[in-house]
């Protein structure tokens, strides 16, 4: 039986197949245009986009001499979008956080390397304090976004019972998808830490976090959070990848100084934690003293300390709820 002849394209000539091209030259050209567009790490971004197009890890790129013309065209298209400062992770659809790969994209905050330090501190503390064979530690990630911190806790603290709280419906979609893909036991709660202050999208969770987590009040071992915290003064300096692509309610902390959301998160943490429970909350590098003051000025916290990220910048505040904390739960609820 003879094979059917492919239909000739208009004009009667066979469809042109773009010839294979050298990968090294493509990467050099991509790096140059990315640098000209002001992208911070042009070579890394060129490599990661090429690896994405070719479906290989970045480490395998040096083994590849030529790429199909069609792949080169897709790479050039992605590089052009990156030059328009679309975040790299929106183009690849994934972000790396500690030992996990998370699905991300438009509508959810892209997890940052500095937050890995925050999660890592909590993981180390919890692992050091856990009693082998004892009951699983209860952990809560407030403002969970794609689930980066919650999934790291569930992954790296053996036996932990982890709960992730998020209010934005788009972020909740990514959070549920990442939890399902990881196959880890993380409870997902659509709830609001702040009480709906500021402009929020349709579908924003209306239930308060202390109502959603009523069964956990006073019995949580660790609350870890990367809340929105940027001050309004950063609006003019923030990079286009951030200001134009991360959801605004993931960035701006409110109150002018950016600390309205962190203040609410600290109040919720004080209500959820058991006496002796741990709290870790990320903040901007210029907010160390102010973040400490949030806790020192509030009854019930001890061991309040500022911790640094790998670049040596003040990055998160940690504290322990006093063992003797005499907490008026109703008053704490009232701060939400
Ligand atoms: C800076 S992002 C951090 C996301 C994630 N923890 C991470 O590190 O990648 C802050 C997150 O808080 C969520 N958020 C903002 N206000 C909130 C509120 N009032 N209640 C619950 N979540 C809130 C945003 O939707 C966003 O996903």
Coordinates of C-alpha atoms and ligand atoms in Angstrom, one line a residue:
X1 CA 0.0 0.0 0.0
X2 CA 1.4 3.4 -0.9
X3 CA 1.7 6.1 1.7
X4 CA -0.6 9.1 1.3
X5 CA 1.4 12.1 -0.1
X6 CA 1.4 15.1 2.4
X7 CA -0.7 17.9 1.1
X8 CA 1.4 20.5 -0.6
X9 CA 1.3 24.0 1.1
X10 CA -0.1 26.9 -0.9
X11 CA 2.4 27.6 -3.7
X12 CA 3.1 24.0 -4.2
X13 CA 6.4 23.8 -2.3
X14 CA 7.1 21.5 0.6
X15 CA 6.8 23.2 4.0
X16 CA 10.2 24.7 5.0
X17 CA 11.8 23.2 8.0
X18 CA 14.0 25.6 9.8
X19 CA 17.6 24.2 9.9
X20 CA 19.2 23.2 13.1
X21 CA 21.4 25.8 14.6
X22 CA 24.4 25.9 17.0
X23 CA 23.3 26.1 20.7
X24 CA 26.3 28.0 21.8
X25 CA 25.7 30.9 19.4
X26 CA 22.0 31.0 20.4
X27 CA 22.9 31.3 24.1
X28 CA 25.5 34.0 23.4
X29 CA 23.0 36.0 21.4
X30 CA 20.3 35.5 24.0
X31 CA 22.6 36.5 26.8
X32 CA 23.5 39.7 25.0
X33 CA 19.9 40.9 24.4
X34 CA 18.8 39.9 27.9
X35 CA 21.7 42.0 29.4
X36 CA 20.7 44.9 27.1
X37 CA 17.2 44.7 28.4
X38 CA 18.4 45.0 32.0
X39 CA 17.8 41.4 33.1
X40 CA 19.9 40.8 36.2
X41 CA 21.3 37.3 35.4
X42 CA 21.2 37.2 31.6
X43 CA 23.4 34.1 31.1
X44 CA 21.5 32.0 33.7
X45 CA 18.2 33.1 32.3
X46 CA 19.3 32.2 28.7
X47 CA 20.5 28.8 29.9
X48 CA 17.3 28.1 31.9
X49 CA 15.1 29.1 29.0
X50 CA 17.1 26.9 26.6
X51 CA 16.9 24.0 29.0
X52 CA 13.1 24.5 29.3
X53 CA 12.7 24.5 25.5
X54 CA 14.8 21.4 25.1
X55 CA 13.3 19.6 28.1
X56 CA 16.7 19.0 29.7
X57 CA 18.4 20.1 32.9
X58 CA 20.7 23.2 32.7
X59 CA 23.7 20.9 33.5
X60 CA 23.1 19.0 30.2
X61 CA 23.4 22.0 27.9
X62 CA 27.2 21.8 27.4
X63 CA 26.6 18.4 25.9
X64 CA 24.3 19.8 23.2
X65 CA 25.9 21.2 20.0
X66 CA 22.9 21.9 17.8
X67 CA 19.2 22.5 18.4
X68 CA 16.3 22.1 15.9
X69 CA 15.4 25.3 14.2
X70 CA 11.9 25.1 15.6
X71 CA 13.3 24.9 19.2
X72 CA 15.6 27.9 18.4
X73 CA 12.5 29.9 17.3
X74 CA 10.7 29.0 20.5
X75 CA 13.8 30.0 22.5
X76 CA 13.9 33.4 20.7
X77 CA 10.3 34.0 21.4
X78 CA 10.8 33.3 25.1
X79 CA 13.9 35.5 25.3
X80 CA 11.9 38.3 23.7
X81 CA 9.2 38.0 26.4
X82 CA 12.0 37.9 29.1
X83 CA 13.4 41.0 27.6
X84 CA 10.0 42.6 28.3
X85 CA 10.7 41.6 31.9
X86 CA 8.2 38.8 32.2
X87 CA 9.5 36.7 35.2
X88 CA 11.6 33.7 34.2
X89 CA 9.4 31.5 36.3
X90 CA 6.3 32.6 34.5
X91 CA 7.9 31.5 31.2
X92 CA 9.0 28.1 32.5
X93 CA 6.0 27.6 34.7
X94 CA 8.1 26.5 37.7
X95 CA 10.1 27.7 40.6
X96 CA 12.6 25.9 42.8
X97 CA 12.4 26.1 46.5
X98 CA 14.7 24.0 48.7
X99 CA 14.2 20.4 47.6
X100 CA 11.0 21.0 45.6
X101 CA 9.8 22.3 42.3
X102 CA 6.6 24.3 42.4
X103 CA 4.1 25.2 39.7
X104 CA 3.9 29.0 39.4
X105 CA 2.6 31.5 36.9
X106 CA 0.5 34.7 36.6
X107 CA -1.6 35.1 39.7
X108 CA 0.7 33.8 42.3
X109 CA 3.8 35.2 44.0
X110 CA 7.1 33.6 42.8
X111 CA 8.9 32.1 45.8
X112 CA 12.3 33.8 46.5
X113 CA 15.6 32.3 47.5
X114 CA 15.7 34.5 50.7
X115 CA 12.5 32.7 51.9
X116 CA 14.4 29.5 51.8
X117 CA 16.5 30.8 54.6
X118 CA 13.4 31.6 56.7
X119 CA 11.9 28.1 56.1
X120 CA 15.3 26.5 56.7
X121 CA 15.7 28.2 60.1
X122 CA 12.3 26.9 61.2
X123 CA 13.0 23.4 59.9
X124 CA 16.3 23.3 61.7
X125 CA 14.7 24.5 65.0
X126 CA 11.8 22.0 64.7
X127 CA 14.1 19.1 63.8
X128 CA 16.4 19.9 66.7
X129 CA 13.5 20.1 69.2
X130 CA 11.4 17.2 68.0
X131 CA 11.2 14.1 70.2
X132 CA 11.8 11.0 68.2
X133 CA 8.6 8.9 68.4
X134 CA 6.8 11.8 69.9
X135 CA 3.6 13.3 68.4
X136 CA 4.0 15.1 65.1
X137 CA 4.7 18.8 65.4
X138 CA 1.9 21.2 64.2
X139 CA 3.0 23.9 61.8
X140 CA 1.1 26.7 60.1
X141 CA 2.2 28.7 57.1
X142 CA 0.3 32.0 57.0
X143 CA 0.1 33.7 53.6
X144 CA 1.2 30.5 51.8
X145 CA 1.0 31.5 48.2
X146 CA 2.2 28.6 46.0
X147 CA 2.9 26.6 49.2
X148 CA 6.7 27.0 49.2
X149 CA 7.1 27.2 53.0
X150 CA 4.3 24.7 53.9
X151 CA 5.6 22.1 51.5
X152 CA 9.2 22.5 52.7
X153 CA 8.0 22.0 56.3
X154 CA 5.9 18.9 55.4
X155 CA 8.9 17.6 53.4
X156 CA 11.6 18.2 55.9
X157 CA 10.1 17.9 59.3
X158 CA 9.3 14.2 59.8
X159 CA 5.7 13.6 60.9
X160 CA 4.7 17.3 60.9
X161 CA 1.1 18.2 60.6
X162 CA 1.2 21.2 58.3
X163 CA -1.5 23.8 57.5
X164 CA -1.3 26.4 54.8
X165 CA -3.5 29.5 54.9
X166 CA -4.1 31.7 51.8
X167 CA -6.9 34.1 50.8
X168 CA -6.3 34.8 47.1
X169 CA -8.3 32.4 44.9
X170 CA -5.7 32.4 42.2
X171 CA -2.9 31.6 44.6
X172 CA -5.1 28.9 46.2
X173 CA -5.3 27.2 42.8
X174 CA -1.5 26.9 42.6
X175 CA -1.3 25.9 46.3
X176 CA -3.8 23.1 45.9
X177 CA -2.1 21.9 42.7
X178 CA 1.3 21.9 44.4
X179 CA 0.1 20.1 47.4
X180 CA -1.6 17.4 45.3
X181 CA 1.5 17.0 43.1
X182 CA 3.8 16.7 46.1
X183 CA 1.6 14.0 47.7
X184 CA 2.3 15.5 51.1
X185 CA -0.2 15.9 53.9
X186 CA -0.8 19.7 54.0
X187 CA -4.1 21.1 55.0
X188 CA -5.1 24.0 52.7
X189 CA -7.3 26.7 54.2
X190 CA -9.0 29.5 52.3
X191 CA -8.9 32.2 55.0
X192 CA -8.0 35.8 55.6
X193 CA -5.3 36.9 58.0
X194 CA -6.1 40.6 57.9
X195 CA -9.8 41.0 57.6
X196 CA -9.9 42.1 53.9
X197 CA -8.1 45.4 54.3
X198 CA -7.1 47.0 51.0
X199 CA -8.0 46.2 47.4
X200 CA -8.4 42.4 46.8
X201 CA -9.6 40.3 43.9
X202 CA -13.0 38.7 43.5
X203 CA -13.3 35.5 45.4
X204 CA -10.9 36.6 48.2
X205 CA -11.5 34.4 51.3
X206 CA -14.0 35.9 53.7
X207 CA -13.6 33.6 56.7
X208 CA -11.1 34.8 59.3
X209 CA -8.0 32.6 59.9
X210 CA -8.9 32.1 63.6
X211 CA -12.3 30.8 62.6
X212 CA -10.8 28.6 59.9
X213 CA -8.2 27.2 62.3
X214 CA -10.3 27.3 65.5
X215 CA -9.3 23.8 66.4
X216 CA -5.6 24.8 66.4
X217 CA -5.7 27.8 68.7
X218 CA -3.1 27.5 71.4
X219 CA -1.7 24.2 70.1
X220 CA 0.6 25.1 67.2
X221 CA 4.3 24.4 67.5
X222 CA 5.5 26.8 64.8
X223 CA 4.0 29.6 62.7
X224 CA 6.1 30.5 59.7
X225 CA 5.1 33.3 57.3
X226 CA 6.3 35.4 54.4
X227 CA 3.5 38.0 54.4
X228 CA 3.2 41.0 52.1
X229 CA 5.5 43.5 53.7
X230 CA 6.9 46.0 51.1
X231 CA 6.5 49.7 52.2
X232 CA 4.9 52.1 49.8
X233 CA 8.2 53.9 49.3
X234 CA 9.3 50.8 47.2
X235 CA 6.6 51.4 44.6
X236 CA 8.9 53.5 42.5
X237 CA 12.0 51.3 42.7
X238 CA 10.6 47.8 42.5
X239 CA 11.8 45.7 39.5
X240 CA 9.3 45.3 36.6
X241 CA 9.2 41.5 37.2
X242 CA 7.9 42.2 40.6
X243 CA 5.7 45.3 40.3
X244 CA 4.1 44.3 37.0
X245 CA 3.7 40.5 37.6
X246 CA 3.5 39.5 41.3
X247 CA 0.0 40.1 42.6
X248 CA -0.1 43.5 44.4
X249 CA -1.7 41.9 47.5
X250 CA 1.3 39.6 47.8
X251 CA 3.7 42.6 47.9
X252 CA 2.4 45.7 49.6
X253 CA 2.1 45.2 53.4
X254 CA -0.1 48.3 54.0
X255 CA 0.0 51.1 56.5
X256 CA 2.6 53.0 54.5
X257 CA 5.5 51.3 56.2
X258 CA 4.4 47.9 54.9
X259 CA 3.9 46.5 58.4
X260 CA 0.1 46.3 58.6
X261 CA 0.0 42.7 57.3
X262 CA 3.0 41.6 59.4
X263 CA 1.4 43.0 62.5
X264 CA -1.8 41.1 61.8
X265 CA 0.2 37.9 61.1
X266 CA 2.1 38.3 64.4
X267 CA -1.2 38.7 66.3
X268 CA -2.7 35.6 64.6
X269 CA 0.6 33.7 65.4
X270 CA 0.3 34.6 69.1
X271 CA -3.2 33.2 69.2
X272 CA -2.3 30.0 67.4
X273 CA 0.9 29.1 69.1
X274 CA 1.2 26.9 72.2
X275 CA 3.3 28.4 75.0
X276 CA 6.9 27.9 73.9
X277 CA 5.9 27.8 70.2
X278 CA 8.1 29.3 67.6
X279 CA 7.4 32.2 65.2
X280 CA 9.4 33.2 62.1
X281 CA 8.3 36.0 59.8
X282 CA 10.1 37.4 56.7
X283 CA 10.4 41.2 56.3
X284 CA 12.2 43.7 54.1
X285 CA 15.9 44.3 54.7
X286 CA 15.3 47.7 56.1
X287 CA 12.6 46.5 58.5
X288 CA 14.6 44.6 61.1
X289 CA 14.2 47.0 64.1
X290 CA 10.5 47.7 63.2
X291 CA 9.7 44.0 62.9
X292 CA 11.3 43.3 66.3
X293 CA 9.4 46.2 67.8
X294 CA 6.2 44.7 66.6
X295 CA 6.8 41.7 68.9
X296 CA 8.7 43.3 71.7
X297 CA 5.9 45.8 72.1
X298 CA 3.3 43.0 72.3
X299 CA 2.8 41.0 75.4
X300 CA 3.7 37.3 75.3
X301 CA 6.8 37.1 73.1
X302 CA 10.4 36.2 74.2
X303 CA 13.7 35.5 72.4
X304 CA 12.9 38.1 69.8
X305 CA 15.7 38.2 67.2
X306 CA 16.5 39.5 63.7
X307 CA 18.1 36.9 61.4
X308 CA 19.9 37.5 58.1
X309 CA 19.6 36.0 54.7
X310 CA 22.6 34.5 52.7
X311 CA 23.5 38.0 51.5
X312 CA 23.9 39.2 55.1
X313 CA 20.8 41.4 55.0
X314 CA 18.3 41.6 57.9
X315 CA 15.5 39.3 56.5
X316 CA 13.3 37.8 59.2
X317 CA 12.3 38.1 62.8
X318 CA 12.0 35.1 65.1
X319 CA 10.5 34.7 68.5
X320 CA 9.1 32.2 71.0
X321 CA 5.7 32.6 72.7
X322 CA 6.5 32.8 76.4
X323 CA 5.7 29.7 78.3
X324 CA 3.9 31.7 80.9
X325 CA 2.1 33.8 78.3
X326 CA -1.1 35.0 79.7
X327 CA -2.9 35.5 76.4
X328 CA -6.3 37.1 76.2
X329 CA -7.4 35.3 73.1
X330 CA -10.4 37.6 72.6
X331 CA -8.0 40.6 72.6
X332 CA -5.7 38.9 70.1
X333 CA -8.7 38.1 67.8
X334 CA -9.7 41.7 68.0
X335 CA -6.4 42.7 66.4
X336 CA -7.1 40.9 63.2
Ligands
LIG1 C1 4.8 37.5 49.7 S1 3.6 36.4 49.2 C2 4.3 34.9 49.9 C3 3.8 33.6 49.3 C4 4.6 32.4 49.8 N1 4.6 32.3 51.3 C5 6.1 32.4 49.4 O1 6.9 32.7 50.2 O2 6.3 32.2 48.2 C6 2.3 36.7 50.3 C7 1.0 35.9 50.1 O3 0.1 36.3 51.1 C8 -1.2 36.3 50.5 N2 -2.0 37.2 51.3 C9 -2.0 38.6 51.3 N3 -2.9 39.1 52.2 C10 -3.4 38.0 52.8 C11 -4.4 37.9 53.8 N4 -5.0 39.0 54.3 N5 -4.8 36.7 54.2 C12 -4.2 35.6 53.6 N6 -3.3 35.6 52.7 C13 -2.9 36.8 52.3 C14 -1.0 36.8 49.1 O4 -2.1 36.4 48.3 C15 0.3 36.1 48.8 O5 0.1 34.8 48.2

